[in-house]
């Protein structure tokens, strides 16, 4: 089986670990990673979501945080602070710095991000093919109004520095309209036996990937079933502040509303199937009324076994809708 998943950071990475455990070793998993979170810091190109997938599947992630390296030290950050060089609000550990140094050196030497990502994965051996959504620069920005007045900030500043404490008025994928899918992305979607939308942020993770021209159309036109898993459980995000960015695009924070946001493929949307948590079982009827097959199963990734069961449920639903 050839499986293609569109994934953001922590939630997507943890789901992929369960998916990898649920499928046969002969199955092929291709991950199209969000690069809208990318940011340039200290002269380095930082790709948080790509690295989170790579570290998680390569057994190098800081499990409690869900991001960054295990057994990290912070000498470089402390020295930068001593020199008065920021930003202090974004944490790059010493081990993590090495990844960004290698990436930036390769990009400066002329290699595209897709080739750089492939090279980095030689070390980490994630067990999947990891592709950035685009080799072109795309950055998600957020329009806010705070004490400094109306302004636009990088998504990382909104999420990490401001902790989404102010309302997001608009989500802007800067550069997406002129970007092209990275090599292999459209082929991975078109050649898949199953396309998955893991429980990643539907606006700034999956939404940023879909904003690259050609990717949404490829998913909507895929010959394979498209199945998603709700990142909303019991009316709230499992992790992070997805409710803030959902509100910015006028979508209610509920499992049913997110499914309807993606839309049914029968009506020009993206989904054939949708999984909601058992706590949201009452949403099944509304989702199915929108033309999307829906099942309620446990969706909390408490451990690898629970996550693998989520992945198996997605595979079973895909088999049902493919008949």
PDB file of C-alpha atoms in Angstrom, residues 181 186 189 210-222 265 269-270:
ATOM      1  CA  UNK A 181       4.733  21.902  -5.052  1.00  0.00           C
ATOM      2  CA  UNK A 186       1.818  15.770  -6.723  1.00  0.00           C
ATOM      3  CA  UNK A 189      -0.826  12.210  -4.000  1.00  0.00           C
ATOM      4  CA  UNK A 210      -3.280  23.126   0.640  1.00  0.00           C
ATOM      5  CA  UNK A 211      -2.553  26.794  -0.103  1.00  0.00           C
ATOM      6  CA  UNK A 212       0.257  25.818  -2.486  1.00  0.00           C
ATOM      7  CA  UNK A 213      -1.310  25.855  -5.976  1.00  0.00           C
ATOM      8  CA  UNK A 214      -1.947  22.367  -7.268  1.00  0.00           C
ATOM      9  CA  UNK A 215      -1.943  20.480  -3.960  1.00  0.00           C
ATOM     10  CA  UNK A 216      -5.596  21.012  -3.031  1.00  0.00           C
ATOM     11  CA  UNK A 217      -6.589  20.112  -6.574  1.00  0.00           C
ATOM     12  CA  UNK A 218      -4.468  16.946  -6.425  1.00  0.00           C
ATOM     13  CA  UNK A 219      -6.093  15.818  -3.170  1.00  0.00           C
ATOM     14  CA  UNK A 220      -9.594  16.599  -4.435  1.00  0.00           C
ATOM     15  CA  UNK A 221      -8.904  14.704  -7.653  1.00  0.00           C
ATOM     16  CA  UNK A 222      -7.047  11.752  -6.159  1.00  0.00           C
ATOM     17  CA  UNK A 265     -15.337  15.242  -2.216  1.00  0.00           C
ATOM     18  CA  UNK A 269     -14.292  19.272  -1.169  1.00  0.00           C
ATOM     19  CA  UNK A 270     -11.533  16.967   0.056  1.00  0.00           C
TER      20      UNK A 270
END
